Amino acid sequence: MTVRTKKQNFAYWFLIFATFFMYIVLTGSKNLYVAEKTTMTAAGFNSVALASTMEYYFYAYAAMQLALVFFMQKVNIKWYLAVTITLSAILTILISFTSTVEHHWVIFIVNGIMQAGIWGCSIKTLGHHLPSDLLPNANSLMSSGPAVAYFLSYGVASVFGENWKLPFIVLGIVLIIAVALFVMAVNLANKYPREKAMHHVVHADGSEEDVSDEDKNDFIHLKNKKRKFVFYAFSLFFGLIITFLYFSLNNIVDYFLSNVGGFDNTTSKLISMVILVITVIGPVLTVRACEKQTNFLKVAFVFFGLALLCSVALLVLSILNVQTFAVLVVFYLLFLVLTNGGRTISLSVAALKMRDKIDTGVYSTMVNVAASVSAGVAPKIYTIIVNPEATAPALIHQNWINAFTVSVVLGAITVSCIAFLIVWIKRLNKKDAKTDAIVSDTVIFK
């Protein structure tokens, strides 16, 4: 590990904290709308109309991210985020002064445009400034961000009870403070350019070479345009389906608690907050596993394979009409932990592991485009499936069976695709090894 001064360490850790803090406050202020949906429904808003707000937000978010892919390399990341996120904070505060869901649609569409750069720009900032040994820590924090943000949003919503407007003012102000800290952190980190960590390699023929740490875990050989195209195509697909799988049940935890468990509005929020905080375990476990296992696709296979088993358990228990709600909660929680951990690989692990081979900002933003579409569509589709306004016990029971059935199908597709990709890459690597051996023999006997 490279020896660093205390000032360097402070600069790096301050950057990690400031980036993480801005990300969770922004995400928390956006998720506050999800956390307040039961309160707003009780106040007379239609649940499907409320779900449409986030759907429109993510459409705008995805469209702006798609545009960012083409000009991200040309913008000043620090000032781009400073301006857009500050404007986003102001829009968040304005939500408190609205009275119709149509007003929410307009504000969240504009907010989607303003917030589009947060993930890709954050990952690019960390990848650009941080040394290799600090990347796992940064990755664990950033990957746990959505769960922490949900805790923040549900926590603030719970504190203010039935008042759904005031929390938006509070988080909007905190977000402005977070932007100021981020700008300060980037300015400080700019004083300490990143140096590549190197390790010494002795080859079989006796030759020696110093190789970048970023190259030692290279198991995906992006040697030509065709492979890069396939790599990006699969990344987009996984960003789409994995995020759909996670958000399918993640955004309706409170409906599950109220519909199936019979809890009241406030209690559902508090329990949802606890459950979503526990899902932080997923990204942490994933990042650590990916540090030990070079092939992060194998880690994804294990996580989503176990998640598939949990969704099957939820479906079977629901069909059998098992009355032990606690058992359902356990499998529901495990599903969220595993899918939250698995999607980390698509959203950040792959980008940071390959930061010297691809533009981390462009890649992260591109994958997040697909993820944003799913994040917008999945909650609305599942809200329609579970139909929170239903009151007949038989109908509620069948609606949740339908929801778990969709999750099982999506999980099976995800696991199958990951398995295919692992086998395909293994065959390509064997082919590359044979080609390299032939070239080596040709050079030796020339």
XYZ file of C-alpha atoms in Angstrom:
446
model
C 0.000 0.000 0.000
C 1.286 3.492 -0.863
C 2.437 5.569 2.130
C 0.394 8.758 2.397
C 0.481 11.830 4.617
C -2.289 12.615 7.085
C -3.405 15.477 4.862
C -3.734 13.164 1.873
C -5.716 10.632 3.878
C -7.970 13.376 5.186
C -8.516 14.693 1.666
C -9.445 11.263 0.335
C -11.770 10.381 3.216
C -13.366 13.818 3.182
C -14.098 13.317 -0.521
C -15.648 9.900 0.185
C -17.791 11.347 2.980
C -18.878 14.457 1.050
C -19.774 12.495 -2.080
C -21.674 9.896 -0.064
C -23.431 12.537 2.019
C -24.598 14.485 -1.029
C -25.777 11.286 -2.699
C -27.828 10.011 0.253
C -29.395 13.400 0.999
C -30.382 13.845 -2.648
C -31.698 10.285 -2.899
C -33.418 10.639 0.454
C -35.155 13.850 -0.615
C -36.386 12.102 -3.764
C -37.440 8.954 -1.874
C -39.302 11.100 0.614
C -42.113 11.101 -1.926
C -42.218 7.303 -1.698
C -42.037 7.387 2.101
C -44.955 9.818 2.272
C -47.198 7.948 -0.177
C -49.325 6.292 2.516
C -49.801 9.653 4.260
C -50.647 11.325 0.969
C -53.026 8.504 0.037
C -54.780 9.004 3.379
C -54.965 12.733 2.539
C -56.917 11.963 -0.616
C -54.290 11.386 -3.309
C -54.709 8.376 -5.631
C -52.002 5.715 -5.100
C -51.513 5.000 -8.831
C -51.282 8.729 -9.576
C -48.624 9.038 -6.859
C -46.695 6.123 -8.390
C -46.870 7.935 -11.743
C -44.894 10.824 -10.229
C -41.842 8.650 -9.714
C -42.390 6.977 -13.062
C -42.219 10.352 -14.850
C -39.242 11.349 -12.703
C -37.264 8.313 -13.786
C -38.158 8.801 -17.450
C -36.730 12.316 -17.302
C -33.802 11.063 -15.220
C -33.009 8.336 -17.777
C -33.382 10.662 -20.792
C -30.994 13.222 -19.287
C -28.523 10.487 -18.379
C -28.586 9.309 -21.978
C -27.637 12.833 -23.060
C -24.912 12.936 -20.396
C -23.253 9.873 -21.915
C -22.324 11.996 -24.931
C -20.967 15.096 -23.186
C -19.912 13.970 -19.702
C -16.242 13.841 -20.764
C -16.398 17.522 -21.708
C -18.001 19.031 -18.591
C -16.489 20.090 -15.294
C -17.997 17.464 -12.980
C -17.644 19.541 -9.824
C -19.473 22.598 -11.115
C -22.023 20.588 -13.077
C -23.132 18.827 -9.883
C -22.914 22.015 -7.822
C -25.330 23.868 -10.106
C -27.779 21.046 -10.903
C -28.059 19.643 -7.383
C -28.522 23.098 -5.862
C -31.393 23.712 -8.292
C -32.735 20.285 -7.337
C -32.682 21.282 -3.665
C -34.745 24.372 -4.449
C -37.269 22.267 -6.393
C -37.493 19.858 -3.444
C -38.425 22.738 -1.155
C -41.071 23.912 -3.638
C -42.912 20.578 -3.335
C -44.126 21.751 0.079
C -46.082 24.561 -1.574
C -48.068 22.317 -3.948
C -51.557 20.901 -3.573
C -52.151 18.628 -6.583
C -50.390 15.552 -7.951
C -50.072 17.315 -11.325
C -47.799 19.892 -9.676
C -45.719 17.003 -8.364
C -45.399 15.551 -11.854
C -43.960 18.816 -13.214
C -41.515 19.327 -10.339
C -40.282 15.736 -10.387
C -39.796 15.734 -14.172
C -37.549 18.808 -13.884
C -35.891 17.311 -10.804
C -35.160 14.139 -12.790
C -33.226 16.258 -15.285
C -31.347 18.083 -12.527
C -30.438 14.895 -10.614
C -29.425 12.782 -13.615
C -25.695 13.226 -13.129
C -25.490 12.305 -9.462
C -24.513 8.631 -9.770
C -22.245 8.640 -12.807
C -20.497 11.863 -11.803
C -20.036 10.650 -8.227
C -18.493 7.346 -9.342
C -16.268 9.151 -11.844
C -15.119 11.624 -9.177
C -14.205 8.841 -6.755
C -12.567 6.743 -9.470
C -10.507 9.700 -10.631
C -9.207 10.805 -7.237
C -9.002 7.757 -4.978
C -6.129 5.259 -4.768
C -6.949 1.571 -5.311
C -6.907 0.563 -1.640
C -9.679 3.043 -0.769
C -12.008 2.083 -3.619
C -13.644 -0.842 -1.746
C -14.520 1.482 1.154
C -15.940 4.110 -1.177
C -17.795 1.466 -3.147
C -19.339 -0.063 -0.019
C -20.567 3.328 1.136
C -21.943 4.445 -2.216
C -23.601 1.088 -2.803
C -25.279 1.229 0.586
C -26.458 4.743 -0.227
C -29.953 3.865 -1.507
C -30.755 1.880 1.643
C -29.370 4.614 3.907
C -31.326 7.173 1.894
C -34.520 5.205 2.424
C -33.801 5.177 6.157
C -33.328 8.945 5.986
C -36.553 9.522 4.047
C -38.705 7.173 6.132
C -37.096 8.497 9.310
C -37.860 12.118 8.465
C -41.363 11.166 7.322
C -41.960 9.384 10.633
C -40.717 12.334 12.691
C -43.199 14.712 11.070
C -46.083 12.231 11.252
C -49.076 13.203 9.117
C -47.422 16.433 7.887
C -46.061 15.417 4.469
C -44.970 18.913 3.364
C -42.458 20.085 5.976
C -39.990 17.178 5.437
C -39.321 18.389 1.881
C -38.225 21.787 3.209
C -35.876 20.182 5.744
C -34.140 17.852 3.295
C -33.970 20.564 0.628
C -31.970 22.794 2.975
C -29.696 19.934 4.043
C -29.052 19.133 0.372
C -27.738 22.674 -0.250
C -25.298 22.196 2.637
C -24.221 18.824 1.172
C -23.409 20.445 -2.189
C -21.162 23.011 -0.478
C -19.259 20.218 1.314
C -18.808 18.315 -1.972
C -17.280 21.345 -3.716
C -14.875 21.845 -0.799
C -13.892 18.156 -0.852
C -13.141 18.100 -4.590
C -11.043 21.263 -4.291
C -9.006 19.631 -1.536
C -8.617 16.303 -3.383
C -7.357 18.115 -6.489
C -4.206 18.942 -4.537
C -3.287 15.237 -4.391
C -3.330 13.578 -7.867
C -3.933 9.828 -7.779
C -0.945 7.558 -8.271
C -1.477 4.055 -9.593
C -0.608 1.302 -7.161
C 1.760 -1.199 -8.795
C 2.753 -4.785 -8.081
C 5.794 -6.660 -9.366
C 5.212 -9.661 -11.640
C 7.742 -12.315 -12.699
C 6.590 -14.160 -15.845
C 7.209 -17.834 -16.668
C 9.931 -16.911 -19.190
C 11.872 -15.049 -16.507
C 10.919 -11.540 -17.595
C 9.816 -9.047 -14.969
C 7.229 -6.312 -15.118
C 5.527 -3.746 -12.888
C 1.797 -3.995 -13.465
C -0.994 -1.695 -12.311
C -3.239 -3.126 -9.592
C -6.185 -2.384 -11.870
C -4.839 -4.991 -14.330
C -4.347 -7.896 -11.937
C -8.076 -8.700 -11.777
C -8.622 -8.563 -15.531
C -10.883 -11.500 -16.346
C -12.874 -9.723 -19.085
C -10.531 -9.124 -22.016
C -11.992 -6.203 -23.970
C -9.578 -6.637 -26.868
C -11.745 -5.356 -29.685
C -14.837 -3.295 -30.486
C -17.062 -6.359 -30.737
C -16.284 -7.453 -27.183
C -16.743 -3.922 -25.870
C -20.108 -3.728 -27.607
C -21.211 -7.049 -26.075
C -19.912 -5.945 -22.664
C -21.885 -2.700 -22.772
C -24.978 -4.450 -24.160
C -25.019 -7.002 -21.329
C -24.344 -4.233 -18.820
C -27.384 -2.318 -20.054
C -29.535 -5.437 -19.903
C -28.448 -6.289 -16.375
C -28.944 -2.672 -15.283
C -32.508 -2.963 -16.557
C -33.578 -6.344 -15.195
C -31.616 -6.315 -11.927
C -32.954 -2.909 -10.934
C -36.492 -3.984 -11.848
C -36.049 -7.035 -9.646
C -34.877 -4.966 -6.672
C -37.395 -2.136 -6.986
C -40.240 -4.575 -7.605
C -40.575 -5.326 -3.889
C -38.417 -2.588 -2.395
C -40.832 0.288 -3.015
C -43.897 -1.533 -1.713
C -42.575 -2.695 1.652
C -45.049 -0.456 3.488
C -47.935 -1.785 1.398
C -46.814 -5.322 2.270
C -46.783 -4.446 5.964
C -50.185 -2.763 5.892
C -51.977 -5.103 3.430
C -50.589 -8.435 4.577
C -49.427 -7.639 8.100
C -52.279 -5.343 9.069
C -50.063 -2.584 10.513
C -51.199 1.039 10.627
C -49.619 3.833 8.570
C -47.057 5.070 11.128
C -45.994 1.582 12.213
C -45.593 0.508 8.572
C -43.253 3.452 7.984
C -41.139 2.668 11.038
C -40.807 -1.039 10.210
C -40.091 -0.193 6.552
C -37.322 2.099 7.735
C -35.708 -0.691 9.744
C -36.026 -3.218 6.918
C -34.494 -0.877 4.341
C -31.577 -0.052 6.636
C -30.825 -3.753 7.044
C -30.535 -4.043 3.244
C -27.300 -2.032 3.549
C -25.712 -5.377 4.453
C -26.139 -6.503 0.833
C -23.779 -4.017 -0.866
C -21.187 -4.370 1.896
C -21.119 -8.157 1.523
C -20.998 -7.855 -2.264
C -18.049 -5.465 -2.340
C -16.093 -7.618 0.104
C -16.870 -10.759 -1.882
C -15.736 -9.049 -5.092
C -12.430 -8.167 -3.456
C -11.803 -11.856 -2.784
C -13.286 -13.243 -6.005
C -11.775 -11.845 -9.211
C -14.750 -12.831 -11.341
C -17.488 -10.572 -9.998
C -20.021 -12.325 -12.228
C -19.705 -15.422 -10.047
C -20.553 -13.285 -7.027
C -23.607 -11.974 -8.882
C -24.662 -15.530 -9.704
C -24.564 -16.529 -6.028
C -26.439 -13.446 -4.804
C -29.205 -13.603 -7.393
C -29.408 -17.373 -7.147
C -30.128 -17.070 -3.428
C -32.552 -14.208 -4.105
C -34.409 -16.454 -6.544
C -34.785 -19.098 -3.824
C -36.186 -16.450 -1.462
C -38.750 -15.297 -4.031
C -39.756 -18.937 -4.622
C -40.192 -19.348 -0.855
C -42.399 -16.228 -0.718
C -44.521 -17.527 -3.566
C -44.909 -21.041 -2.124
C -45.740 -19.769 1.369
C -48.303 -17.368 -0.078
C -49.940 -20.052 -2.213
C -50.111 -22.368 0.795
C -51.540 -19.417 2.737
C -49.084 -19.814 5.610
C -50.308 -17.511 8.368
C -46.922 -16.877 10.001
C -46.292 -13.301 8.835
C -42.850 -13.240 10.498
C -41.623 -16.005 8.161
C -42.751 -14.021 5.126
C -40.965 -10.930 6.435
C -37.710 -12.874 6.829
C -37.725 -14.100 3.215
C -38.869 -10.677 2.003
C -35.956 -9.061 3.854
C -33.427 -11.610 2.559
C -34.657 -10.991 -0.977
C -34.070 -7.248 -0.607
C -30.622 -7.731 0.970
C -29.475 -10.077 -1.790
C -30.859 -8.098 -4.738
C -29.564 -4.830 -3.294
C -26.131 -6.428 -2.983
C -26.245 -8.023 -6.424
C -27.208 -4.849 -8.264
C -24.150 -3.153 -6.775
C -22.018 -5.178 -9.186
C -23.792 -3.716 -12.192
C -23.941 -0.143 -10.896
C -20.488 0.387 -9.398
C -18.252 -2.680 -8.893
C -17.766 -3.288 -12.617
C -17.071 0.388 -13.303
C -14.504 0.852 -10.532
C -12.808 -2.505 -11.152
C -12.292 -1.538 -14.792
C -11.675 2.192 -14.365
C -8.453 2.124 -16.410
C -10.165 0.337 -19.319
C -13.409 2.300 -19.573
C -14.655 5.778 -18.690
C -16.267 5.127 -15.313
C -18.531 8.150 -15.564
C -19.867 7.289 -18.999
C -20.265 3.589 -18.136
C -21.979 4.211 -14.788
C -24.302 6.776 -16.325
C -25.154 4.505 -19.250
C -25.988 1.559 -16.984
C -27.958 3.873 -14.741
C -30.076 4.909 -17.732
C -31.419 1.368 -17.948
C -31.661 1.151 -14.160
C -33.616 4.416 -14.039
C -36.219 3.125 -16.466
C -36.760 0.063 -14.281
C -36.776 2.127 -11.091
C -39.576 4.216 -12.566
C -41.644 1.431 -14.081
C -41.302 -1.344 -11.470
C -42.985 0.432 -8.508
C -45.959 1.487 -10.624
C -46.427 -1.983 -12.124
C -46.211 -3.620 -8.707
C -48.525 -1.018 -7.182
C -51.088 -1.943 -9.835
C -50.528 -5.661 -9.188
C -50.906 -5.500 -5.385
C -53.682 -2.839 -5.580
C -53.269 -1.189 -2.113
C -56.898 0.038 -2.157
C -58.190 -3.581 -2.188
C -60.047 -4.568 0.992
C -61.302 -8.113 0.346
C -58.881 -10.589 2.020
C -59.111 -13.076 -0.877
C -58.246 -10.375 -3.425
C -55.319 -9.080 -1.351
C -54.002 -12.628 -1.017
C -54.194 -13.270 -4.779
C -52.608 -9.909 -5.633
C -49.512 -10.712 -3.589
C -49.274 -14.186 -5.114
C -49.238 -12.471 -8.519
C -46.511 -10.068 -7.380
C -44.258 -12.846 -6.072
C -44.825 -14.872 -9.258
C -43.462 -12.007 -11.378
C -40.420 -11.766 -9.085
C -39.711 -15.489 -9.485
C -39.843 -15.230 -13.283
C -37.554 -12.179 -13.330
C -35.142 -13.886 -10.925
C -34.948 -16.997 -13.095
C -34.193 -14.890 -16.186
C -31.477 -12.969 -14.319
C -29.712 -16.073 -13.002
C -29.854 -17.782 -16.408
C -28.316 -14.767 -18.170
C -25.501 -14.469 -15.625
C -24.712 -18.178 -15.992
C -24.601 -17.811 -19.785
C -22.234 -14.855 -19.547
C -19.877 -16.674 -17.169
C -19.620 -19.653 -19.545
C -19.189 -17.410 -22.584
C -16.351 -15.405 -21.008
C -14.638 -18.605 -19.857
C -14.632 -19.922 -23.441
C -13.311 -16.618 -24.771
C -10.477 -16.624 -22.240
C -9.502 -20.183 -23.220
C -9.460 -19.094 -26.849
C -7.286 -16.085 -25.966
C -4.874 -18.305 -24.002
C -4.439 -20.627 -26.992
C -3.857 -17.665 -29.317
C -1.305 -16.137 -26.943
C 0.507 -19.483 -26.681
C 0.734 -19.808 -30.469
C 2.072 -16.270 -30.773
C 4.601 -16.919 -28.006
C 5.863 -20.114 -29.700
C 6.162 -18.302 -32.985
C 8.317 -15.603 -31.406
C 10.548 -18.120 -29.612
C 11.263 -20.256 -32.712
C 11.516 -17.366 -35.150
